[in-house]
XYZ file of C-alpha atoms in Angstrom:
748
model
C 5.944 77.575 -28.062
C 2.210 77.792 -27.378
C 0.402 76.782 -24.222
C -3.141 77.186 -22.940
C -4.718 77.083 -19.519
C -7.385 78.808 -17.510
C -4.587 80.603 -15.645
C -1.564 80.333 -17.953
C 2.078 80.634 -17.254
C 4.007 82.393 -19.982
C 7.086 81.287 -21.881
C 8.974 83.013 -24.645
C 9.874 81.599 -28.022
C 11.407 84.830 -29.341
C 14.576 86.739 -28.497
C 14.219 88.866 -25.382
C 15.916 92.086 -24.455
C 18.182 92.159 -21.454
C 16.208 92.831 -18.310
C 17.643 96.328 -17.846
C 16.798 97.709 -21.300
C 13.543 99.551 -21.918
C 11.883 98.085 -25.021
C 10.974 100.310 -27.943
C 7.515 101.797 -27.477
C 7.590 101.504 -23.681
C 5.372 104.022 -21.921
C 7.142 107.189 -20.869
C 6.856 107.560 -17.103
C 3.427 106.011 -16.597
C 1.583 107.726 -13.795
C 0.367 105.790 -10.795
C -3.386 105.240 -10.737
C -5.335 107.933 -8.925
C -7.455 106.956 -5.950
C -7.270 103.721 -4.039
C -7.712 101.418 -7.051
C -9.401 98.021 -6.849
C -9.815 96.690 -3.335
C -9.155 93.034 -4.113
C -8.157 90.775 -7.006
C -10.947 89.008 -8.917
C -10.337 85.633 -7.234
C -11.352 87.162 -3.896
C -14.120 89.369 -5.279
C -15.772 86.500 -7.121
C -15.264 83.724 -4.576
C -18.929 83.585 -3.556
C -20.407 83.965 -7.065
C -21.661 81.024 -9.128
C -19.193 80.102 -11.849
C -19.910 79.736 -15.533
C -20.212 76.190 -16.993
C -16.906 74.502 -17.769
C -17.337 74.751 -21.540
C -17.920 78.524 -21.268
C -14.720 79.261 -19.322
C -12.282 81.626 -20.994
C -8.949 80.103 -22.000
C -5.891 82.313 -22.368
C -3.317 81.047 -24.845
C -0.023 82.940 -24.399
C 2.762 83.076 -26.960
C 5.711 85.296 -27.753
C 6.391 86.714 -31.199
C 9.615 88.394 -32.280
C 9.008 91.897 -33.602
C 10.926 92.649 -36.825
C 14.110 94.700 -36.927
C 15.099 93.623 -33.414
C 12.016 95.347 -32.035
C 11.840 93.029 -29.069
C 9.140 90.620 -28.016
C 5.391 90.981 -28.495
C 3.375 88.980 -25.973
C 0.205 87.744 -27.695
C -2.734 86.562 -25.568
C -5.404 84.667 -27.526
C -8.780 84.362 -25.826
C -11.168 81.499 -26.597
C -13.895 79.562 -24.837
C -12.928 76.151 -23.470
C -15.332 74.794 -26.091
C -14.169 76.713 -29.139
C -17.503 76.124 -30.877
C -19.077 78.562 -28.408
C -18.800 82.355 -28.505
C -16.010 83.526 -26.221
C -17.453 85.156 -23.089
C -16.170 86.416 -19.754
C -17.521 84.828 -16.581
C -16.042 84.667 -13.063
C -13.485 81.931 -13.769
C -12.589 83.557 -17.065
C -11.958 86.905 -15.372
C -9.655 85.201 -12.854
C -7.749 83.469 -15.660
C -7.379 86.688 -17.647
C -6.327 88.647 -14.551
C -3.590 86.116 -13.747
C -2.364 86.141 -17.347
C -2.204 89.948 -17.420
C -0.424 90.126 -14.066
C 2.142 87.653 -15.396
C 2.757 89.613 -18.587
C 2.921 92.881 -16.626
C 5.743 91.391 -14.560
C 7.577 90.471 -17.708
C 7.056 93.984 -19.090
C 8.416 95.520 -15.901
C 11.517 93.353 -16.266
C 11.990 94.530 -19.846
C 11.218 91.137 -21.358
C 8.383 92.301 -23.657
C 8.006 95.409 -25.786
C 4.224 95.313 -26.131
C 1.148 93.161 -25.496
C -1.505 92.126 -28.020
C -4.849 90.592 -27.097
C -6.811 88.711 -29.753
C -9.452 86.037 -30.305
C -10.238 83.239 -32.704
C -11.387 84.067 -36.249
C -14.922 85.441 -36.193
C -15.012 86.123 -32.461
C -12.890 88.425 -30.318
C -14.959 88.389 -27.101
C -18.765 88.377 -27.303
C -19.271 89.935 -23.862
C -19.919 88.818 -20.314
C -21.483 85.443 -19.593
C -25.175 86.330 -19.393
C -26.077 83.061 -17.709
C -23.953 84.025 -14.718
C -25.375 87.551 -14.666
C -28.893 86.142 -14.349
C -27.972 84.118 -11.233
C -26.712 87.005 -9.087
C -28.572 87.227 -5.781
C -28.204 90.812 -4.621
C -26.400 94.113 -5.140
C -23.216 92.879 -3.490
C -22.933 90.138 -6.108
C -23.423 92.681 -8.885
C -20.873 95.014 -7.330
C -18.340 92.177 -7.075
C -18.797 91.290 -10.752
C -18.325 94.929 -11.792
C -15.283 95.445 -9.600
C -13.692 92.215 -10.812
C -14.123 93.288 -14.418
C -12.523 96.641 -13.713
C -9.669 95.071 -11.718
C -8.913 92.790 -14.666
C -9.354 94.969 -17.731
C -7.684 98.055 -16.284
C -4.428 96.098 -16.247
C -4.353 96.627 -20.023
C -4.728 100.385 -19.627
C -2.032 100.474 -16.941
C 0.458 98.107 -18.568
C 3.980 99.627 -18.620
C 4.237 98.836 -22.349
C 1.815 99.562 -25.211
C -1.200 97.290 -25.577
C -3.080 96.468 -28.787
C -6.406 94.720 -29.363
C -6.432 92.614 -32.520
C -10.194 92.338 -33.077
C -10.938 89.220 -35.101
C -14.753 89.235 -34.953
C -17.594 89.865 -32.509
C -16.533 92.453 -29.923
C -19.628 93.141 -27.866
C -20.247 94.497 -24.389
C -17.410 93.459 -22.099
C -15.483 92.269 -25.149
C -15.441 95.735 -26.686
C -14.673 97.225 -23.271
C -11.618 94.969 -23.096
C -10.467 96.470 -26.395
C -11.186 100.025 -25.177
C -8.715 99.558 -22.305
C -5.932 98.930 -24.841
C -3.839 101.739 -26.293
C -4.657 100.692 -29.853
C -7.315 98.672 -31.649
C -7.212 97.127 -35.107
C -10.046 95.117 -36.619
C -10.447 92.625 -39.443
C -12.240 93.920 -42.531
C -15.800 92.691 -42.790
C -16.453 92.514 -39.052
C -19.989 93.821 -38.512
C -20.574 93.240 -34.808
C -18.913 95.844 -32.630
C -21.080 97.416 -29.975
C -22.100 98.130 -26.417
C -25.641 96.706 -26.224
C -25.850 96.730 -22.425
C -28.662 99.301 -22.189
C -30.906 96.945 -24.160
C -30.075 94.275 -21.566
C -31.210 96.483 -18.694
C -27.661 97.197 -17.487
C -24.746 99.560 -18.272
C -21.308 99.039 -19.843
C -19.818 98.389 -16.421
C -16.218 97.392 -17.085
C -14.873 100.797 -18.093
C -16.884 101.447 -21.259
C -18.807 104.484 -20.036
C -15.664 106.229 -18.796
C -13.344 105.303 -21.674
C -15.614 105.630 -24.706
C -16.193 109.431 -24.621
C -12.439 109.959 -24.278
C -11.753 107.907 -27.380
C -14.510 108.955 -29.779
C -16.046 112.066 -28.207
C -19.366 112.411 -26.448
C -21.661 112.556 -29.532
C -20.286 109.299 -30.967
C -20.275 107.675 -27.516
C -23.961 108.488 -27.021
C -24.749 107.122 -30.474
C -22.885 103.873 -29.835
C -23.977 103.111 -26.259
C -27.482 104.631 -26.144
C -29.084 105.326 -29.515
C -27.908 102.224 -31.377
C -29.109 99.816 -28.668
C -32.400 101.723 -28.605
C -32.792 101.315 -32.379
C -33.030 97.532 -32.327
C -29.417 97.004 -31.226
C -27.832 98.287 -34.410
C -24.219 97.190 -34.303
C -21.167 98.936 -35.712
C -19.101 97.664 -38.635
C -15.334 97.734 -38.875
C -15.482 100.566 -41.393
C -17.874 102.634 -39.245
C -15.624 102.064 -36.238
C -12.658 103.450 -38.159
C -14.626 106.528 -39.223
C -15.546 107.360 -35.614
C -12.091 106.681 -34.172
C -13.197 103.601 -32.266
C -10.411 101.635 -33.968
C -7.085 102.741 -35.416
C -7.093 100.598 -38.548
C -9.097 98.085 -40.569
C -6.838 95.304 -41.816
C -7.436 92.513 -44.384
C -9.245 89.531 -42.875
C -7.147 87.094 -44.907
C -3.936 86.689 -42.931
C -5.199 89.082 -40.262
C -2.616 88.088 -37.622
C 0.224 88.773 -40.067
C -1.201 92.189 -40.981
C -1.882 93.027 -37.329
C 1.686 92.129 -36.371
C 3.089 94.344 -39.126
C 0.794 97.220 -38.090
C 1.800 96.828 -34.440
C 5.496 96.776 -35.283
C 5.154 99.877 -37.449
C 3.273 101.737 -34.736
C 5.907 100.866 -32.126
C 8.672 102.055 -34.458
C 6.872 105.362 -35.028
C 7.558 106.644 -31.514
C 9.261 105.697 -28.281
C 6.456 106.791 -25.969
C 2.757 106.094 -25.868
C 0.800 108.773 -23.980
C -1.007 107.525 -20.899
C -4.745 108.004 -21.394
C -5.714 108.024 -17.733
C -5.515 111.791 -17.583
C -7.025 112.430 -21.031
C -9.978 114.785 -21.199
C -13.222 114.142 -23.035
C -13.040 116.172 -26.272
C -15.431 119.138 -26.318
C -18.574 118.920 -28.438
C -17.840 120.696 -31.744
C -19.189 124.270 -31.941
C -22.663 124.476 -33.388
C -23.432 120.819 -32.749
C -26.491 120.066 -30.621
C -25.957 118.857 -27.079
C -25.808 115.062 -27.591
C -26.991 114.320 -24.049
C -30.053 116.565 -24.263
C -30.880 115.230 -27.721
C -30.644 111.612 -26.572
C -32.680 112.351 -23.442
C -35.481 113.731 -25.614
C -35.402 110.598 -27.791
C -35.547 108.349 -24.719
C -38.497 110.258 -23.333
C -40.382 110.083 -26.624
C -39.659 106.395 -27.195
C -39.704 104.873 -23.724
C -41.750 107.228 -21.517
C -39.767 106.216 -18.449
C -39.576 102.497 -19.235
C -36.173 100.770 -19.474
C -34.243 102.966 -16.985
C -30.879 101.486 -17.999
C -30.719 103.807 -21.029
C -30.900 106.858 -18.764
C -28.199 105.393 -16.498
C -25.847 104.861 -19.453
C -26.498 108.388 -20.695
C -25.759 109.831 -17.255
C -22.483 107.892 -16.921
C -21.349 109.091 -20.345
C -22.297 112.691 -19.558
C -20.406 112.685 -16.243
C -17.349 110.768 -17.464
C -15.391 113.935 -18.209
C -15.717 115.194 -14.630
C -14.497 111.950 -13.045
C -11.018 110.465 -12.813
C -10.607 106.819 -13.686
C -11.239 105.396 -10.240
C -14.289 107.583 -9.645
C -15.639 106.695 -13.074
C -15.168 102.989 -12.473
C -16.800 103.189 -9.044
C -19.801 104.930 -10.598
C -20.073 102.113 -13.137
C -19.853 99.531 -10.326
C -22.663 101.229 -8.422
C -24.950 101.485 -11.453
C -24.253 97.915 -12.543
C -24.873 96.550 -9.037
C -28.236 98.307 -8.784
C -29.419 97.312 -12.257
C -28.235 93.693 -12.440
C -30.779 92.560 -9.846
C -33.640 94.718 -11.148
C -36.737 93.240 -12.764
C -35.962 95.051 -16.019
C -32.451 93.592 -16.246
C -33.611 90.077 -15.407
C -36.312 90.334 -18.050
C -33.899 91.734 -20.644
C -31.257 89.090 -19.912
C -33.934 86.416 -20.210
C -34.881 87.896 -23.589
C -31.241 87.905 -24.674
C -30.906 84.244 -23.780
C -34.063 83.413 -25.727
C -32.957 85.229 -28.856
C -29.203 84.651 -28.684
C -27.308 82.427 -31.151
C -27.791 78.748 -30.417
C -30.308 79.367 -27.653
C -32.037 76.219 -26.452
C -34.229 77.777 -23.755
C -37.145 78.268 -26.160
C -36.480 75.271 -28.379
C -39.488 73.040 -28.751
C -38.883 69.819 -26.844
C -40.762 67.523 -29.217
C -38.753 67.927 -32.405
C -40.031 66.918 -35.822
C -38.687 63.385 -35.350
C -37.416 62.979 -38.912
C -34.613 64.175 -41.138
C -35.410 67.073 -43.491
C -35.688 66.357 -47.175
C -33.128 68.063 -49.434
C -34.418 71.248 -51.062
C -32.616 71.878 -54.344
C -35.279 74.033 -55.982
C -38.186 76.145 -54.744
C -41.501 77.084 -56.295
C -43.635 80.049 -55.256
C -47.269 80.530 -56.223
C -47.852 84.261 -56.580
C -45.554 87.126 -57.528
C -46.782 89.943 -55.300
C -44.540 91.791 -52.864
C -44.507 89.021 -50.244
C -43.849 86.355 -52.871
C -41.027 88.405 -54.399
C -39.422 88.857 -50.983
C -39.603 85.104 -50.389
C -38.035 84.418 -53.788
C -35.080 86.697 -53.060
C -34.560 85.340 -49.534
C -34.802 81.645 -50.399
C -32.937 81.985 -53.670
C -29.998 83.753 -52.011
C -29.822 81.924 -48.667
C -30.487 78.404 -49.976
C -28.587 79.084 -53.228
C -31.260 77.333 -55.298
C -33.271 78.188 -58.415
C -36.735 79.650 -57.770
C -39.747 79.372 -60.079
C -42.641 81.798 -59.509
C -46.101 81.495 -61.025
C -48.710 84.201 -61.593
C -52.114 84.058 -63.281
C -51.339 86.296 -66.275
C -48.434 87.870 -68.138
C -48.998 91.367 -66.742
C -48.789 90.217 -63.143
C -45.845 87.969 -63.928
C -43.958 90.914 -65.443
C -44.739 93.037 -62.390
C -43.428 90.226 -60.169
C -40.231 90.064 -62.181
C -39.713 93.788 -61.678
C -40.280 93.392 -57.943
C -37.582 90.729 -57.738
C -35.142 92.874 -59.726
C -35.866 95.907 -57.514
C -35.384 93.914 -54.293
C -32.076 92.492 -55.522
C -30.904 95.964 -56.577
C -31.729 97.278 -53.101
C -29.781 94.419 -51.497
C -26.770 95.220 -53.676
C -26.994 98.954 -52.911
C -27.068 98.198 -49.168
C -24.085 95.864 -49.349
C -26.049 92.696 -48.541
C -25.161 91.181 -51.915
C -22.269 91.913 -54.223
C -23.066 92.735 -57.842
C -22.095 89.320 -59.208
C -24.227 87.515 -56.623
C -27.116 89.850 -57.419
C -26.915 89.080 -61.135
C -26.753 85.328 -60.464
C -29.769 85.550 -58.176
C -31.882 87.437 -60.719
C -30.913 84.903 -63.389
C -32.002 81.993 -61.154
C -35.501 83.377 -60.471
C -38.002 82.535 -63.226
C -41.446 84.127 -63.304
C -44.153 82.713 -65.540
C -47.804 81.757 -65.819
C -47.571 77.974 -66.209
C -47.997 75.960 -63.017
C -46.026 73.167 -64.696
C -42.882 75.303 -64.154
C -43.119 74.315 -60.465
C -43.297 70.572 -61.178
C -39.665 69.853 -60.287
C -39.595 71.834 -57.034
C -38.767 70.183 -53.705
C -40.713 72.875 -51.839
C -43.568 75.046 -53.065
C -44.758 78.019 -51.002
C -48.128 79.586 -51.783
C -48.259 83.341 -51.188
C -51.576 84.275 -52.751
C -54.427 86.336 -51.357
C -55.658 85.462 -47.827
C -58.846 83.687 -48.889
C -59.210 80.085 -47.750
C -61.026 78.839 -50.861
C -58.367 80.371 -53.123
C -55.559 78.723 -51.185
C -57.359 75.354 -51.180
C -57.779 75.577 -54.948
C -54.062 76.357 -55.360
C -53.042 73.290 -53.347
C -55.526 71.057 -55.158
C -54.081 72.141 -58.507
C -50.492 71.886 -57.290
C -50.991 68.343 -56.076
C -51.614 67.239 -59.641
C -48.313 68.750 -60.868
C -45.602 68.265 -58.226
C -43.733 65.142 -57.126
C -45.191 63.049 -54.274
C -42.357 64.073 -51.919
C -42.650 67.821 -52.622
C -43.492 69.800 -49.472
C -46.396 72.236 -49.856
C -46.220 75.266 -47.560
C -48.564 78.172 -46.959
C -47.445 81.604 -45.830
C -50.833 82.344 -44.283
C -50.822 84.576 -41.231
C -54.073 83.387 -39.658
C -56.049 80.886 -41.757
C -56.350 77.188 -40.931
C -53.585 75.117 -42.508
C -55.575 71.980 -41.745
C -58.535 73.309 -43.741
C -56.241 74.056 -46.692
C -55.032 70.444 -46.717
C -58.489 68.966 -46.313
C -59.479 66.910 -49.337
C -55.949 66.471 -50.719
C -54.686 63.011 -51.517
C -51.522 63.663 -49.493
C -52.397 66.170 -46.725
C -49.356 65.133 -44.688
C -47.003 67.223 -46.806
C -48.854 70.498 -46.136
C -47.336 72.775 -43.474
C -47.466 76.412 -42.463
C -44.357 78.499 -43.120
C -45.309 81.958 -41.877
C -42.667 84.577 -42.684
C -43.155 88.117 -41.409
C -43.022 91.317 -43.429
C -40.490 92.682 -44.355
C -39.068 89.231 -44.977
C -35.403 90.260 -45.162
C -35.459 92.036 -41.792
C -37.890 90.081 -39.614
C -36.024 87.233 -37.886
C -38.978 84.986 -36.972
C -40.743 82.202 -38.857
C -43.705 80.345 -37.391
C -43.670 76.739 -38.632
C -47.209 75.435 -38.274
C -48.103 71.770 -37.881
C -51.498 71.018 -39.406
C -53.536 68.077 -38.183
C -52.067 65.683 -40.749
C -48.601 67.227 -41.280
C -45.976 64.488 -41.350
C -42.662 64.633 -39.524
C -40.499 64.844 -42.656
C -42.451 67.801 -44.068
C -42.238 69.654 -40.762
C -38.510 68.918 -40.479
C -38.013 70.239 -44.006
C -39.909 73.450 -43.231
C -37.864 74.007 -40.070
C -34.614 73.335 -41.936
C -35.499 75.733 -44.759
C -36.399 78.517 -42.319
C -33.155 78.082 -40.382
C -31.052 77.916 -43.531
C -32.736 81.173 -44.512
C -31.264 82.696 -41.347
C -34.477 82.768 -39.330
C -35.388 81.714 -35.805
C -38.168 79.138 -35.736
C -41.103 78.844 -33.374
C -43.132 75.695 -34.045
C -46.857 75.964 -33.404
C -49.954 73.873 -33.764
C -52.675 74.933 -36.155
C -54.804 77.350 -34.162
C -56.136 80.700 -35.443
C -53.490 83.413 -35.630
C -50.812 81.002 -34.346
C -48.902 83.082 -31.734
C -47.905 86.546 -32.940
C -51.051 87.608 -34.760
C -53.292 86.079 -32.121
C -51.617 88.045 -29.330
C -51.180 91.295 -31.280
C -54.736 91.311 -32.572
C -56.094 90.686 -29.086
C -54.247 93.795 -27.954
C -55.457 95.864 -30.921
C -59.013 94.528 -30.609
C -59.163 95.639 -26.971
C -57.830 99.096 -27.852
C -60.375 99.481 -30.671
C -63.146 98.233 -28.379
C -62.165 100.837 -25.782
C -62.452 103.550 -28.444
C -65.832 102.157 -29.504
C -66.901 102.406 -25.845
C -66.075 106.113 -25.787
C -62.372 106.463 -24.997
C -60.879 109.243 -27.172
C -58.561 107.873 -29.844
C -55.669 110.002 -28.564
C -56.087 108.653 -25.042
C -56.334 105.044 -26.245
C -53.309 105.417 -28.512
C -51.178 106.772 -25.651
C -52.430 104.276 -23.061
C -49.698 101.686 -23.626
C -46.791 104.140 -23.376
C -45.699 102.846 -19.924
C -44.688 99.596 -21.619
C -42.203 101.342 -23.928
C -43.539 99.506 -26.992
C -41.815 100.248 -30.320
C -44.960 101.932 -31.642
C -48.435 102.916 -30.507
C -51.515 100.795 -31.363
C -52.688 103.029 -34.208
C -49.155 103.286 -35.613
C -49.058 99.480 -35.611
C -52.390 99.358 -37.430
C -51.000 101.722 -40.061
C -47.837 99.613 -40.454
C -49.729 96.328 -40.785
C -52.230 97.917 -43.122
C -55.824 98.544 -42.127
C -57.334 96.062 -44.628
C -54.934 93.322 -43.443
C -55.664 94.067 -39.787
C -59.407 93.966 -40.433
C -59.092 90.668 -42.310
C -57.157 89.025 -39.457
C -59.545 90.463 -36.856
C -62.558 89.069 -38.726
C -60.840 85.678 -39.044
C -60.069 85.537 -35.325
C -63.564 86.734 -34.430
C -65.083 83.973 -36.537
C -62.768 81.330 -35.055
C -62.374 82.457 -31.440
C -65.505 84.464 -30.770
C -66.317 87.700 -29.005
C -62.915 88.018 -27.331
C -62.069 89.572 -30.716
C -64.945 92.021 -31.188
C -65.503 93.375 -34.666
C -64.800 97.093 -35.072
C -67.278 99.168 -37.117
C -64.877 102.085 -36.749
C -62.067 100.095 -38.355
C -64.478 99.021 -41.111
C -65.241 102.686 -41.869
C -61.555 103.604 -41.964
C -60.852 100.782 -44.426
C -63.809 101.765 -46.622
C -62.688 105.406 -46.626
C -59.054 104.498 -47.359
C -57.949 106.654 -44.442
C -54.475 107.097 -42.992
C -54.739 106.895 -39.208
C -51.441 108.415 -38.055
C -49.560 111.667 -38.307
C -46.048 112.696 -37.284
C -45.905 113.751 -33.654
C -43.700 116.421 -32.020
C -40.835 113.947 -31.474
C -40.955 112.775 -35.096
C -42.698 109.530 -34.159
C -46.095 108.483 -35.531
C -49.144 109.108 -33.370
C -52.864 108.794 -34.021
C -54.496 111.503 -36.118
C -57.315 112.935 -33.939
C -59.414 113.338 -37.098
C -60.071 109.576 -37.214
C -62.305 109.974 -34.151
C -65.242 110.597 -36.489
C -65.050 106.995 -37.741
C -65.757 105.784 -34.194
C -68.328 108.364 -33.136
C -68.185 111.002 -30.380
C -65.573 110.529 -27.651
C -66.583 110.116 -24.041
C -64.499 110.266 -20.902
C -62.462 107.044 -20.891
C -58.978 107.171 -19.384
C -55.700 105.597 -20.420
C -55.230 103.592 -17.230
C -58.480 101.737 -17.880
C -57.347 100.946 -21.437
C -54.021 99.597 -20.197
C -55.800 97.398 -17.648
C -58.195 96.135 -20.304
C -55.300 95.249 -22.607
C -53.287 93.570 -19.835
C -56.237 91.470 -18.712
C -56.946 90.433 -22.306
C -53.328 89.502 -23.004
C -53.106 87.361 -19.872
C -56.342 85.603 -20.780
C -55.314 84.967 -24.390
C -51.857 83.644 -23.558
C -53.354 81.370 -20.920
C -55.783 80.005 -23.500
C -53.245 79.452 -26.276
C -50.971 77.625 -23.827
C -53.903 75.487 -22.667
C -54.649 74.677 -26.321
C -51.043 73.562 -26.856
C -50.296 76.099 -29.583
C -46.769 76.144 -28.153
C -45.515 74.066 -25.227
C -44.596 76.912 -22.910
C -44.425 80.656 -22.259
C -40.830 80.889 -23.499
C -42.022 80.256 -27.044
C -44.640 82.983 -26.658
C -41.958 85.433 -25.544
C -39.579 84.410 -28.330
C -42.323 84.891 -30.907
C -43.312 88.313 -29.563
C -39.722 89.515 -29.283
C -38.756 88.521 -32.829
C -42.076 88.653 -34.639
C -43.651 91.733 -33.078
C -40.709 93.740 -31.744
C -41.981 93.395 -28.177
C -39.414 95.244 -26.021
C -36.489 93.286 -24.620
C -36.649 95.299 -21.397
C -40.009 93.602 -20.783
C -38.470 90.203 -21.553
C -41.184 89.621 -24.103
C -44.729 89.603 -22.774
C -44.961 86.917 -20.080
C -42.436 88.489 -17.652
C -44.366 91.769 -17.778
C -47.703 90.060 -17.101
C -46.114 88.198 -14.181
C -44.362 91.264 -12.761
C -47.473 93.427 -12.910
C -49.600 90.713 -11.305
C -51.947 90.163 -14.241
C -51.066 86.496 -14.692
C -52.132 85.646 -11.163
C -55.202 87.898 -11.197
C -56.509 86.445 -14.479
C -55.090 82.899 -14.527
C -54.470 82.261 -10.857
C -50.792 81.513 -11.492
C -47.586 82.973 -12.864
C -46.641 82.127 -16.417
C -42.925 81.781 -15.626
C -41.220 80.330 -12.584
C -40.091 82.923 -9.999
C -36.653 84.331 -10.775
C -36.608 83.219 -14.435
C -37.194 86.744 -15.726
C -37.578 88.749 -12.523
C -35.444 89.734 -9.549
C -35.139 87.124 -6.795
C -37.651 87.517 -3.977
């Protein structure tokens, strides 16, 4: 019998042992918890907190399963969201429901009615973490403390159950979801799961439901630091099922097909293997292996080099992990409560949670309100003009994600052959990295044709030009294409800064021309700017949006203004840094000036990554279109002409400016870094105010989404607008905040 409710009762559909018999696998003399334990059940702790929306609420579906060989009863709790189309998350009402379900099953275990407890989720999702929407509404530290204490009071029931507990991990197990699994005695995971992790530090908070205390005991301190500190710092790299097995985070990886059946067999075998499961509450953190570097000191050095004091949550997580071994369970959980309470209402956490909502799956906060207004046209084949590196990346992405044939065109046989090799190399890399299997790789290579005849693109539903960034060249390409392709074929440009409207000018059908700006490297960068030119029709725009989303990208729709969003904002920042150097600030001082923001790289490292010729081209374009706010840089011109490299490897292994490039800018004077930071902040506030006034995007959320996904702007800043608001630059420059109070900052 199966039944579901927010606070379920539990029935049994399998034979039960007599109440006086201890089931096989029952804990041997479980110790009482040390310390006072939780002060109140979640229903009381959370009474004054706002609840999650009804469709978010966790449902607990309880069923009994007979273990083979008269092994007794396994109580299986399946966790899903009330709306099963949503990721399963834990909010206040969900914690109350789970607490009541676990209390009920504990009573049954104490009466000898169940031999073990399994907790699982629906296919593809175990539990994706806490409900971030609720976390962003907390008013003060007491609210944060209540949420932390309620999580501990609930999840610790699994670690203190009088019978063994097992997490059957079916998919995403993130944050509080992975912490739930850590409280269990055992964890098994479906093969192919790629999203295990504790990303809380990147959200401005800490794993506050037992993760910091439990993780070092399970995997050791070095692996715990890697999982909870260094992986979130490195762009939130998640852990796969196979990696989790290698580190000891899980006990087994089981086939995804028929996972419940395999998990039941594994659980039964484990229970048969021994009558007692050791209680982990008194377990010590394993010592760091001899000769291995101190993981805490190593991580602290990385944090200092990367963040320079920004994003304090990382340091809090590191401290909790380092001190976990010296604290008993109750002391460790209280320390997590205190850290979580302090951080949840901080500006950094509010900004990071705002960023997570913007970039999360299915987010609507940054969705453009005025949609394309038409259905997308079907795209069954794609043409690409050009076969350079960007074009080859587009061919591989669109060919694999859309599962369509791709025809590429170059101007001569030599360049076409080079393009073919690029495609083959990119596919080989994808196969080597496990992104494609070998058969899929071979099929993809076979479906990409590279030639010199533009007529090969005649049957395409979408043609993307990816030729050199010269307006007249792109206009000539579109004029020639228009004579070859069908009238309903969408023509897209991958330009990063040029006018899409100007490219369409003079065509017989300018309405089908749109901007489809992918970022480099195409496979990794999650953003696409879809640009509406002056005459772009609704169906062409809808098709471009649909193609980008089917390719796995997040879309920001913009109007056709120079640089769109990302390049316009980034180049304003770089232009102001270069102008400061031209005014006499030493290059080393200017390059280090933005460190307080904790950006992923310094200005000169960004210039090197983008490529100096590309940066100069975009700067000249924006100068010509937008004027002296984007001053030309003679120093940059000299560096491009000399073919110079502008960075070197710094002491922490990160790129920093090479002091030798000072000679391209002339003698240094006495400028200071604070003045550079102020200059950049003032310029960014001005530029964002102007692009919003021009209607490039309808609101600041789209600016933040674009900067987070297209420029790697730090999540702990919430993008760019929360930082400008928090530091007062929005009001000083624009006379107003960009975001409403409390959206991405602590309540007043």
